[in-house]
Structure formats: structure tokens, C-alpha cells
mmCIF file of C-alpha atoms in Angstrom:
data_model
loop_
_atom_site.group_PDB
_atom_site.id
_atom_site.type_symbol
_atom_site.label_atom_id
_atom_site.label_comp_id
_atom_site.label_asym_id
_atom_site.label_seq_id
_atom_site.Cartn_x
_atom_site.Cartn_y
_atom_site.Cartn_z
ATOM 1 C CA MET O 257 -68.871 34.371 53.909
ATOM 2 C CA LYS O 258 -66.301 32.264 55.919
ATOM 3 C CA LYS O 259 -66.141 29.509 53.160
ATOM 4 C CA ASN O 260 -65.614 32.367 50.281
ATOM 5 C CA ALA O 261 -62.760 33.808 52.575
ATOM 6 C CA LEU O 262 -60.995 30.427 52.880
ATOM 7 C CA ASN O 263 -61.327 29.957 49.007
ATOM 8 C CA LEU O 264 -59.552 33.213 48.627
ATOM 9 C CA ILE O 265 -56.713 32.428 51.144
ATOM 10 C CA CYS O 266 -56.095 28.974 49.297
ATOM 11 C CA ILE O 267 -55.772 30.692 45.926
ATOM 12 C CA GLY O 268 -53.593 33.280 47.384
ATOM 13 C CA LEU O 269 -51.293 30.617 48.899
ATOM 14 C CA ILE O 270 -51.040 28.750 45.726
ATOM 15 C CA ILE O 271 -50.265 32.011 43.704
ATOM 16 C CA VAL O 272 -47.468 32.657 46.343
ATOM 17 C CA ALA O 273 -46.152 29.152 46.132
ATOM 18 C CA SER O 274 -45.884 29.542 42.510
ATOM 19 C CA ILE O 275 -44.151 32.715 42.596
ATOM 20 C CA ILE O 276 -41.724 31.415 45.148
ATOM 21 C CA SER O 277 -40.938 28.331 42.937
ATOM 22 C CA CYS O 278 -40.232 30.381 39.830
ATOM 23 C CA THR O 279 -37.895 32.888 41.625
ATOM 24 C CA ASN O 280 -36.016 30.332 43.690
ATOM 25 C CA GLY O 281 -35.238 28.085 40.582
ATOM 26 C CA ASN O 282 -35.090 27.841 36.911
ATOM 27 C CA THR O 283 -38.178 26.412 34.972
ATOM 28 C CA PRO O 284 -37.527 23.097 32.789
ATOM 29 C CA SER O 285 -38.127 24.990 29.477
ATOM 30 C CA GLU O 286 -35.121 27.315 30.490
ATOM 31 C CA THR O 287 -32.537 24.621 31.417
ATOM 32 C CA ALA O 288 -33.218 22.059 28.971
ATOM 33 C CA LEU O 289 -31.053 21.933 25.915
ATOM 34 C CA ASP O 290 -32.898 22.698 22.847
ATOM 35 C CA ALA O 291 -33.479 19.399 20.885
ATOM 36 C CA THR O 292 -32.595 20.999 17.567
ATOM 37 C CA SER O 293 -29.041 22.132 18.609
ATOM 38 C CA PRO O 294 -26.721 20.797 16.027
ATOM 39 C CA ILE O 295 -23.253 19.289 16.079
ATOM 40 C CA VAL O 296 -21.059 20.006 13.021
ATOM 41 C CA PHE O 297 -18.282 17.441 12.179
ATOM 42 C CA THR O 298 -15.518 19.020 10.421
ATOM 43 C CA ILE O 299 -12.883 16.845 8.594
ATOM 44 C CA ASP O 300 -10.053 18.178 6.393
ATOM 45 C CA GLY O 301 -11.837 21.551 6.440
ATOM 46 C CA THR O 302 -14.991 20.332 5.245
ATOM 47 C CA GLU O 303 -18.305 20.477 7.472
ATOM 48 C CA TYR O 304 -20.541 17.439 7.784
ATOM 49 C CA GLU O 305 -23.939 17.710 9.317
ATOM 50 C CA THR O 306 -25.233 14.711 11.389
ATOM 51 C CA GLU O 307 -26.508 11.960 9.425
ATOM 52 C CA ALA O 308 -23.759 12.829 6.658
ATOM 53 C CA SER O 309 -21.429 10.493 5.359
ATOM 54 C CA TYR O 310 -17.683 10.580 5.089
ATOM 55 C CA ASP O 311 -15.974 8.194 2.617
ATOM 56 C CA PHE O 312 -12.376 6.984 3.195
ATOM 57 C CA GLY O 313 -12.205 5.477 -0.337
ATOM 58 C CA PHE O 314 -9.992 2.563 -1.291
ATOM 59 C CA VAL O 315 -7.482 1.581 1.681
ATOM 60 C CA ASP O 316 -5.092 -1.330 1.263
ATOM 61 C CA PRO O 317 -5.436 -3.779 4.102
ATOM 62 C CA ASP O 318 -1.718 -4.354 4.168
ATOM 63 C CA SER O 319 -1.059 -0.813 4.973
ATOM 64 C CA THR O 320 -1.352 1.349 8.185
ATOM 65 C CA GLY O 321 -4.727 2.899 7.235
ATOM 66 C CA ILE O 322 -5.905 6.394 6.989
ATOM 67 C CA THR O 323 -6.218 8.673 10.063
ATOM 68 C CA LYS O 324 -8.387 11.640 10.277
ATOM 69 C CA THR O 325 -8.987 13.996 13.193
ATOM 70 C CA ILE O 326 -12.658 14.745 13.410
ATOM 71 C CA THR O 327 -13.544 18.315 15.035
ATOM 72 C CA LEU O 328 -16.919 18.433 16.780
ATOM 73 C CA LYS O 329 -18.335 21.966 16.874
ATOM 74 C CA ASN O 330 -21.234 23.038 19.243
ATOM 75 C CA THR O 331 -23.180 25.380 17.022
ATOM 76 C CA GLY O 332 -26.133 25.654 19.123
ATOM 77 C CA ASP O 333 -27.280 28.285 21.595
ATOM 78 C CA ASN O 334 -26.342 26.240 24.939
ATOM 79 C CA GLU O 335 -23.230 24.496 26.030
ATOM 80 C CA ILE O 336 -23.582 20.776 25.588
ATOM 81 C CA THR O 337 -22.198 17.899 27.626
ATOM 82 C CA VAL O 338 -20.907 14.852 25.441
ATOM 83 C CA THR O 339 -21.648 11.702 27.527
ATOM 84 C CA SER O 340 -20.568 9.190 25.146
ATOM 85 C CA ILE O 341 -18.722 8.583 21.623
ATOM 86 C CA THR O 342 -19.279 5.173 20.206
ATOM 87 C CA LEU O 343 -18.189 3.192 17.032
ATOM 88 C CA SER O 344 -20.231 0.690 15.575
ATOM 89 C CA ASP O 345 -17.313 -1.425 13.835
ATOM 90 C CA ASP O 346 -13.999 -1.561 16.132
ATOM 91 C CA VAL O 347 -12.264 -4.001 13.740
ATOM 92 C CA ASN O 348 -11.824 -1.871 10.827
ATOM 93 C CA TYR O 349 -12.226 1.223 12.622
ATOM 94 C CA SER O 350 -10.593 2.703 15.627
ATOM 95 C CA LEU O 351 -11.366 5.963 17.714
ATOM 96 C CA THR O 352 -9.225 8.154 19.877
ATOM 97 C CA ILE O 353 -11.517 10.278 21.930
ATOM 98 C CA PRO O 354 -11.384 12.898 24.844
ATOM 99 C CA ALA O 355 -12.304 12.073 28.703
ATOM 100 C CA LEU O 356 -15.937 11.993 28.993
ATOM 101 C CA PRO O 357 -18.135 13.533 29.893
ATOM 102 C CA SER O 358 -16.888 16.513 28.195
ATOM 103 C CA THR O 359 -18.532 19.982 28.263
ATOM 104 C CA THR O 360 -18.298 22.249 25.094
ATOM 105 C CA ALA O 361 -19.240 25.997 25.244
ATOM 106 C CA VAL O 362 -21.325 27.455 22.427
ATOM 107 C CA ASP O 363 -18.885 27.703 19.555
ATOM 108 C CA GLY O 364 -16.478 25.433 21.322
ATOM 109 C CA THR O 365 -14.784 22.498 19.688
ATOM 110 C CA ALA O 366 -13.591 18.885 20.718
ATOM 111 C CA GLU O 367 -11.384 16.523 18.585
ATOM 112 C CA VAL O 368 -11.639 12.826 18.016
ATOM 113 C CA VAL O 369 -9.026 11.035 15.807
ATOM 114 C CA LEU O 370 -10.656 8.204 13.754
ATOM 115 C CA THR O 371 -8.349 5.461 11.963
ATOM 116 C CA PHE O 372 -9.890 3.150 9.065
ATOM 117 C CA ARG O 373 -7.564 0.172 8.858
ATOM 118 C CA PRO O 374 -9.614 -2.508 6.941
ATOM 119 C CA GLN O 375 -8.734 -5.945 7.896
ATOM 120 C CA GLY O 376 -10.079 -7.546 4.448
ATOM 121 C CA SER O 377 -11.597 -6.688 1.344
ATOM 122 C CA GLY O 378 -14.978 -5.232 0.344
ATOM 123 C CA ASP O 379 -17.146 -2.337 1.545
ATOM 124 C CA LEU O 380 -16.869 -1.575 5.127
ATOM 125 C CA ASN O 381 -19.203 0.914 6.828
ATOM 126 C CA ALA O 382 -19.785 2.091 10.247
ATOM 127 C CA THR O 383 -21.156 5.017 12.230
ATOM 128 C CA VAL O 384 -19.794 7.340 14.930
ATOM 129 C CA SER O 385 -22.420 8.141 17.340
ATOM 130 C CA ILE O 386 -22.272 11.235 19.857
ATOM 131 C CA GLN O 387 -24.499 11.219 22.874
ATOM 132 C CA VAL O 388 -25.330 14.502 24.242
ATOM 133 C CA ASP O 389 -26.843 15.085 27.711
ATOM 134 C CA GLY O 390 -30.375 16.231 27.663
ATOM 135 C CA ILE O 391 -30.924 14.968 24.088
ATOM 136 C CA ASP O 392 -32.452 11.707 23.298
ATOM 137 C CA ASP O 393 -31.129 10.959 19.786
ATOM 138 C CA PRO O 394 -27.347 10.827 19.166
ATOM 139 C CA PHE O 395 -25.772 12.758 16.589
ATOM 140 C CA VAL O 396 -24.404 10.425 13.935
ATOM 141 C CA LEU O 397 -21.691 10.472 11.319
ATOM 142 C CA ASN O 398 -21.785 7.656 8.915
ATOM 143 C CA LEU O 399 -18.407 6.257 7.689
ATOM 144 C CA THR O 400 -17.934 4.299 4.170
ATOM 145 C CA GLY O 401 -14.708 2.690 3.000
ATOM 146 C CA GLU O 402 -13.469 -0.149 0.875
ATOM 147 C CA GLY O 403 -10.689 -2.504 1.663
ATOM 148 C CA ASN O 404 -8.862 -3.019 -1.691
ATOM 149 C CA TYR O 405 -5.350 -4.397 -1.827
ATOM 150 C CA ALA O 406 -2.699 -2.252 -3.596
ATOM 151 C CA PRO O 407 -0.922 -3.857 -6.590
ATOM 152 C CA THR O 408 2.574 -5.474 -6.198
ATOM 153 C CA VAL O 409 5.439 -6.405 -8.445
ATOM 154 C CA LYS O 410 7.449 -9.666 -8.573
ATOM 155 C CA PHE O 411 10.806 -9.649 -10.104
ATOM 156 C CA GLY O 412 11.867 -12.897 -11.445
ATOM 157 C CA ILE O 413 12.117 -15.238 -14.327
ATOM 158 C CA LYS O 414 9.861 -17.196 -16.579
ATOM 159 C CA VAL O 415 10.945 -20.456 -17.885
ATOM 160 C CA SER O 416 9.644 -22.793 -20.471
ATOM 161 C CA GLY O 417 10.820 -26.187 -21.912
ATOM 162 C CA ALA O 418 12.507 -27.183 -18.811
ATOM 163 C CA GLY O 419 11.892 -31.022 -19.388
ATOM 164 C CA THR O 420 8.984 -31.172 -16.582
ATOM 165 C CA ASP O 421 5.809 -29.243 -16.658
ATOM 166 C CA ASN O 422 6.263 -28.311 -12.845
ATOM 167 C CA ALA O 423 9.611 -26.714 -13.434
ATOM 168 C CA ASN O 424 7.979 -24.251 -16.115
ATOM 169 C CA GLY O 425 6.520 -21.003 -15.014
ATOM 170 C CA PHE O 426 7.239 -17.899 -13.074
ATOM 171 C CA TYR O 427 10.040 -17.860 -10.493
ATOM 172 C CA GLU O 428 9.883 -15.251 -8.099
ATOM 173 C CA ARG O 429 13.176 -13.700 -7.062
ATOM 174 C CA LEU O 430 13.485 -14.393 -3.349
ATOM 175 C CA GLY O 431 16.981 -13.334 -2.141
ATOM 176 C CA PHE O 432 20.621 -14.335 -2.547
ATOM 177 C CA LYS O 433 22.156 -17.756 -2.336
ATOM 178 C CA ASN O 434 26.257 -17.713 -2.552
ATOM 179 C CA LEU O 435 25.942 -13.963 -3.013
ATOM 180 C CA TYR O 436 24.131 -14.282 -6.383
ATOM 181 C CA PRO O 437 20.272 -14.094 -6.697
ATOM 182 C CA TYR O 438 18.002 -17.151 -6.799
ATOM 183 C CA TYR O 439 14.499 -17.623 -7.585
ATOM 184 C CA GLU O 440 11.694 -20.015 -6.595
ATOM 185 C CA THR O 441 8.477 -21.174 -8.456
ATOM 186 C CA THR O 442 5.148 -19.683 -7.155
ATOM 187 C CA THR O 443 3.537 -23.014 -7.560
ATOM 188 C CA ILE O 444 3.836 -26.378 -5.560
ATOM 189 C CA PRO O 445 5.843 -28.489 -5.861
ATOM 190 C CA LYS O 446 8.688 -25.873 -5.574
ATOM 191 C CA TYR O 447 11.427 -25.472 -8.101
ATOM 192 C CA TYR O 448 14.459 -23.221 -7.932
ATOM 193 C CA CYS O 449 16.729 -21.439 -10.012
ATOM 194 C CA PHE O 450 20.176 -20.428 -8.711
ATOM 195 C CA TYR O 451 23.856 -19.989 -9.486
ATOM 196 C CA LYS O 452 25.427 -23.373 -8.311
ATOM 197 C CA ASP O 453 29.099 -22.902 -8.617
ATOM 198 C CA PRO O 454 31.827 -22.015 -11.342
ATOM 199 C CA ASN O 455 32.015 -25.326 -12.529
ATOM 200 C CA THR O 456 28.062 -26.074 -12.780
ATOM 201 C CA GLY O 457 26.660 -22.599 -13.395
ATOM 202 C CA TRP O 458 23.133 -21.760 -13.341
ATOM 203 C CA VAL O 459 20.779 -24.507 -12.772
ATOM 204 C CA VAL O 460 16.754 -25.193 -12.398
ATOM 205 C CA SER O 461 16.404 -27.583 -9.848
ATOM 206 C CA SER O 462 13.498 -29.519 -7.667
ATOM 207 C CA SER O 463 15.960 -29.160 -4.715
ATOM 208 C CA ILE O 464 18.318 -26.175 -3.698
ATOM 209 C CA ASP O 465 20.822 -29.015 -3.339
ATOM 210 C CA THR O 466 20.612 -31.717 -5.792
ATOM 211 C CA LEU O 467 20.565 -31.343 -9.523
ATOM 212 C CA PRO O 468 18.274 -33.255 -11.668
ATOM 213 C CA GLU O 469 20.019 -34.193 -14.995
ATOM 214 C CA TYR O 470 17.758 -31.800 -17.045
ATOM 215 C CA SER O 471 18.560 -28.760 -14.757
ATOM 216 C CA VAL O 472 22.029 -27.897 -15.704
ATOM 217 C CA LEU O 473 21.965 -24.825 -17.875
ATOM 218 C CA ASP O 474 24.928 -25.138 -20.509
ATOM 219 C CA ASP O 475 27.126 -22.290 -21.503
ATOM 220 C CA VAL O 476 26.056 -20.177 -18.376
ATOM 221 C CA ARG O 477 28.739 -20.330 -15.960
ATOM 222 C CA ASP O 478 29.288 -16.489 -15.077
ATOM 223 C CA PRO O 479 27.711 -15.278 -11.984
ATOM 224 C CA MET O 480 24.987 -13.176 -13.333
ATOM 225 C CA VAL O 481 21.338 -12.812 -13.939
ATOM 226 C CA PRO O 482 20.161 -15.235 -16.717
ATOM 227 C CA PRO O 483 21.048 -13.861 -20.160
ATOM 228 C CA THR O 484 18.094 -13.000 -22.541
ATOM 229 C CA SER O 485 19.139 -15.145 -24.916
ATOM 230 C CA GLY O 486 17.927 -18.218 -22.964
ATOM 231 C CA TRP O 487 19.241 -21.444 -21.230
ATOM 232 C CA VAL O 488 20.407 -24.628 -23.024
ATOM 233 C CA ILE O 489 20.355 -28.073 -21.477
ATOM 234 C CA ALA O 490 23.489 -29.756 -20.836
ATOM 235 C CA SER O 491 22.400 -33.173 -21.103
ATOM 236 C CA GLY O 492 19.043 -35.072 -21.910
ATOM 237 C CA ASP O 493 16.574 -35.142 -24.734
ATOM 238 C CA SER O 494 14.330 -32.397 -23.288
ATOM 239 C CA PRO O 495 13.606 -29.363 -25.256
ATOM 240 C CA ALA O 496 15.903 -26.383 -24.145
ATOM 241 C CA PRO O 497 14.342 -24.225 -21.550
ATOM 242 C CA SER O 498 13.749 -20.403 -22.785
ATOM 243 C CA LEU O 499 13.857 -17.418 -20.569
ATOM 244 C CA THR O 500 10.981 -14.635 -21.208
ATOM 245 C CA LEU O 501 11.466 -12.664 -18.065
ATOM 246 C CA HIS O 502 13.921 -11.869 -15.355
ATOM 247 C CA ASP O 503 14.795 -8.944 -13.387
ATOM 248 C CA ILE O 504 16.465 -6.824 -16.200
ATOM 249 C CA ALA O 505 16.486 -7.985 -19.654
ATOM 250 C CA GLU O 506 20.187 -7.741 -21.583
ATOM 251 C CA THR O 507 23.139 -8.572 -19.353
ATOM 252 C CA GLU O 508 25.624 -8.906 -22.378
ATOM 253 C CA ASN O 509 28.197 -6.101 -22.917
ATOM 254 C CA ALA O 510 26.826 -5.432 -26.443
ATOM 255 C CA VAL O 511 25.708 -1.928 -26.082
ATOM 256 C CA GLU O 512 23.541 -1.632 -28.876
ATOM 257 C CA LEU O 513 20.759 -3.518 -26.791
ATOM 258 C CA PRO O 514 18.828 -1.437 -24.572
ATOM 259 C CA LEU O 515 17.789 -2.530 -20.855
ATOM 260 C CA THR O 516 14.402 -3.541 -20.215
ATOM 261 C CA ALA O 517 12.219 -3.508 -17.102
ATOM 262 C CA ASN O 518 10.839 -7.034 -16.580
ATOM 263 C CA TYR O 519 8.419 -7.986 -13.825
ATOM 264 C CA LEU O 520 5.094 -9.899 -13.086
ATOM 265 C CA TYR O 521 2.408 -7.309 -12.206
ATOM 266 C CA SER O 522 0.040 -8.616 -9.670
ATOM 267 C CA ASP O 523 -3.387 -7.491 -7.916
ATOM 268 C CA ALA O 524 -5.131 -9.312 -5.475
ATOM 269 C CA GLU O 525 -8.335 -7.544 -6.568
ATOM 270 C CA GLY O 526 -7.838 -8.213 -10.271
ATOM 271 C CA ASP O 527 -7.576 -4.504 -11.038
ATOM 272 C CA ALA O 528 -5.726 -3.973 -14.370
ATOM 273 C CA GLU O 529 -2.423 -2.372 -14.475
ATOM 274 C CA ALA O 530 -2.340 1.404 -15.525
ATOM 275 C CA SER O 531 0.352 3.776 -15.615
ATOM 276 C CA THR O 532 3.131 2.080 -13.582
ATOM 277 C CA THR O 533 6.307 4.339 -13.257
ATOM 278 C CA TYR O 534 9.846 3.503 -13.618
ATOM 279 C CA GLN O 535 13.142 4.984 -12.177
ATOM 280 C CA TRP O 536 16.558 3.720 -13.552
ATOM 281 C CA TYR O 537 19.742 3.839 -11.379
ATOM 282 C CA ASN O 538 23.277 3.179 -12.389
ATOM 283 C CA SER O 539 26.637 2.530 -10.560
ATOM 284 C CA SER O 540 30.396 2.169 -11.598
ATOM 285 C CA ASP O 541 31.211 -0.368 -8.603
ATOM 286 C CA GLY O 542 27.966 -2.305 -8.463
ATOM 287 C CA GLU O 543 27.217 -1.303 -4.903
ATOM 288 C CA ASN O 544 26.580 2.491 -4.881
ATOM 289 C CA PHE O 545 23.532 3.277 -7.088
ATOM 290 C CA THR O 546 22.636 6.780 -8.365
ATOM 291 C CA GLU O 547 19.368 7.816 -9.791
ATOM 292 C CA ILE O 548 19.526 8.574 -13.569
ATOM 293 C CA SER O 549 17.798 11.877 -14.394
ATOM 294 C CA GLY O 550 15.241 11.338 -17.038
ATOM 295 C CA ALA O 551 15.310 7.749 -17.067
ATOM 296 C CA THR O 552 11.768 7.106 -16.246
ATOM 297 C CA SER O 553 10.512 4.557 -18.954
ATOM 298 C CA LYS O 554 10.066 0.870 -19.006
ATOM 299 C CA ILE O 555 13.126 0.610 -21.492
ATOM 300 C CA TYR O 556 16.351 2.414 -20.893
ATOM 301 C CA GLU O 557 18.349 3.042 -24.067
ATOM 302 C CA SER O 558 21.015 5.554 -22.903
ATOM 303 C CA VAL O 559 23.484 2.534 -22.870
ATOM 304 C CA SER O 560 23.717 2.656 -26.482
ATOM 305 C CA SER O 561 23.910 6.371 -26.771
ATOM 306 C CA LYS O 562 27.076 7.454 -24.866
ATOM 307 C CA SER O 563 29.102 9.821 -26.724
ATOM 308 C CA GLU O 564 32.259 9.115 -24.558
ATOM 309 C CA TYR O 565 33.723 5.826 -24.650
ATOM 310 C CA ASN O 566 37.360 6.368 -24.142
ATOM 311 C CA PRO O 567 38.612 4.881 -21.768
ATOM 312 C CA PRO O 568 35.764 1.980 -21.385
ATOM 313 C CA GLU O 569 33.493 2.526 -18.737
ATOM 314 C CA SER O 570 32.165 -0.101 -16.403
ATOM 315 C CA GLU O 571 28.457 0.228 -15.273
ATOM 316 C CA TYR O 572 25.720 -1.596 -13.433
ATOM 317 C CA TYR O 573 21.815 -0.826 -13.465
ATOM 318 C CA LYS O 574 18.885 -1.344 -11.645
ATOM 319 C CA VAL O 575 15.210 -0.387 -12.149
ATOM 320 C CA GLU O 576 12.765 0.596 -9.466
ATOM 321 C CA ILE O 577 9.068 0.038 -10.378
ATOM 322 C CA THR O 578 6.092 1.535 -8.609
ATOM 323 C CA PRO O 579 2.838 -0.344 -9.604
ATOM 324 C CA VAL O 580 -0.367 1.590 -10.467
ATOM 325 C CA ALA O 581 -3.751 -0.018 -10.886
ATOM 326 C CA SER O 582 -6.607 1.403 -13.129
ATOM 327 C CA THR O 583 -8.910 0.962 -10.345
ATOM 328 C CA GLY O 584 -9.114 0.330 -6.661
ATOM 329 C CA SER O 585 -6.282 1.031 -4.350
ATOM 330 C CA ASN O 586 -2.707 2.116 -5.168
ATOM 331 C CA SER O 587 0.190 2.991 -2.806
ATOM 332 C CA ASP O 588 3.634 4.571 -2.781
ATOM 333 C CA THR O 589 5.320 1.188 -2.436
ATOM 334 C CA SER O 590 8.225 0.875 -4.991
ATOM 335 C CA PHE O 591 9.987 -2.372 -5.829
ATOM 336 C CA MET O 592 13.565 -2.535 -6.775
ATOM 337 C CA SER O 593 15.036 -5.186 -9.177
ATOM 338 C CA SER O 594 18.599 -6.739 -8.685
ATOM 339 C CA SER O 595 21.579 -5.570 -10.515
ATOM 340 C CA THR O 596 22.844 -6.390 -14.045
ATOM 341 C CA ILE O 597 26.270 -7.692 -14.216
ATOM 342 C CA GLU O 598 28.995 -5.367 -15.042
ATOM 343 C CA ILE O 599 28.527 -3.971 -18.468
ATOM 344 C CA ILE O 600 31.627 -2.735 -20.320
ATOM 345 C CA ILE O 601 30.815 0.364 -22.388
ATOM 346 C CA GLU O 602 33.269 0.435 -25.310
ATOM 347 C CA GLU O 603 33.566 2.633 -28.475
ATOM 348 C CA PRO O 604 31.210 0.906 -31.179
ATOM 349 C CA GLN O 605 33.013 -0.577 -34.026
ATOM 350 C CA VAL O 606 32.507 1.617 -37.192
#
């Protein structure tokens, strides 16, 4: 009888202890975060569930990159505490995150700023991992993007028959010497084209100071961009150099010739040129240029179609080019040509 009584007392104590434990605190099942509670990533108004991917597309490594604000929303049934936000690639991507740990209420949000700035070409993928207190596996957003260089334009000249193979080829416009544009070959050894002085005129030279015999360009004495008719050698037996490209074709006063934007298109990824855009400008003094409305073609013909020629008009022209690649990266970078010489617009002879 005593043994049965003791057994009943022990059972009663266990029940009482269990009741006290349950009433004085929460059970683990009541406090643990539901392992299926989702985090939703929102970028530019589009929601991405965990393990989804966001694509940055093509980005020029020479650019400042693309920055996006990622909104993290708690769509679960309990508040959550984010303990860490990590990025798998901190070379091509960067994160700006809130102070952690950070607690977010149900339907609450937090923001993370993400920048993709590739340091080179090719596919560059990464992941953003969000670790939440009480959940073993992190929430993950996969990132994809490709480093791809945007196309460029080089204004300059192309010379052939200059007396030595090294002097032939494309000369890129680098700047101004003695107030006039000068050019440099894109290959080694370097050759230069520039306006030397009124007595010498334009030259092609292996030095910026000395003038090899073949380099003096005859009948070109004016301080102008090289003429479209080409250059003639002053002395020597070498073939006359010819000019096929320069900043703007047509630098004579003859108004029957249109102006043509000439340039060398280049793309580091080898992407072909597509719908490159053009904008022409003119000026009456060679300094203050104004955009010409509707002049958006590679060839500007309006010089030969003026209706008012009395008195004669002095005009200068420039063209702005924005290269466009058929595939890969593109940007809003534009390139401005140097100016033509003064063009006198006179009444045409009948």
C-alpha cells in the first residue's frame, strides 16, 4: 500500500512540474522560427524568391558600374533577425548593408545596395547570402553579369605610300601642337603627323621635332586639317602618300561637296558596329558651336543647299559620334571631332 502511494505521489509531482514548466515559459515549438518562412527580394519592382537569379547584363569594365537597391521583405508569420549578409565575390560586386543584427517585423522591409562593377571581361557570377537567426540554411540571391567593353571611336587620319611601311596606317588624333591638331600612329615605332610651321606646312615624321626627307607634304601650307585630295611629297622618289580618313572629309571652300564623318570604330570584344549615331554642329567663329537640328547622318549635305549666299558666310563644322555595337555593351559616351577650317559659303556660279 505504501509503495503504491509513493508511486502516485511521484506521478503527481512530475505532472505538476510539467504544468509549471509550460506555464512559466514558452515551449521551443512556440518560439522557433518556421523554417519555411520566406524572404522575398525586390529589385526594380520585381520580386525574386530565394535561389532565384538577377542578371545585370553587359557592363563596361571602364564604367562606374550598375547599382541596384535590393529590398528584403519578411513575408513569414514571425519577426526575423538577420545576423549576416555576405557576398561571394567582393571584387566585381560590392554591398552596402544595414547595421547587423537587424530585426524585421512581419511584412517589414530592409534595404541592401548592390553594385556590379566588373574588373574585366567574361561571365562574372556571385551570390548574396542572407543568414537569419533560427534557420540553418541562408536565403540566397544568385547574381549574373558579364564584363564587356563598350565600343569607342578614334578620330584621325589614315596614310598610305608615305615612303616607309612604318609611317603608313592609322594615325589617332591626340591633341594640339602649336594650336593645330596633331596625330600619332597606333603602332610601334611611332610616327607623327602635325602642322610644323607656315614655311613647312603639314608633315609626317618619325619625330615630333626632326623631319625626314620623305615626310614634308607639298602644297599643304595652311593650318588646316589635312585635305581630302591627299598629300604630295615635297622631295624624294617615294610614292605620294594618300589620305583616306581624317576627322571630317572636305575642308575646301567648294560648297558642292558634303561633309563626311570619318573615324575608326573599335570594340575590345570584337562586336560589330551597328546603328552608330551622329550629330553635327556649326559655328560662325570656330569657337562657339551650336547643334544643327536634323543633322544626324554620317554625311552632312546642307553646306551645298543653302538658299542665302549674300553676303558670303563663314562657317566651321564639327560632328559628334556615339558608337553602337550590334552585341555586347553600349554606353552613352560620345566622341567629338576637331573642327573643319573656315568654309566660305558663297553664291554658286551659274
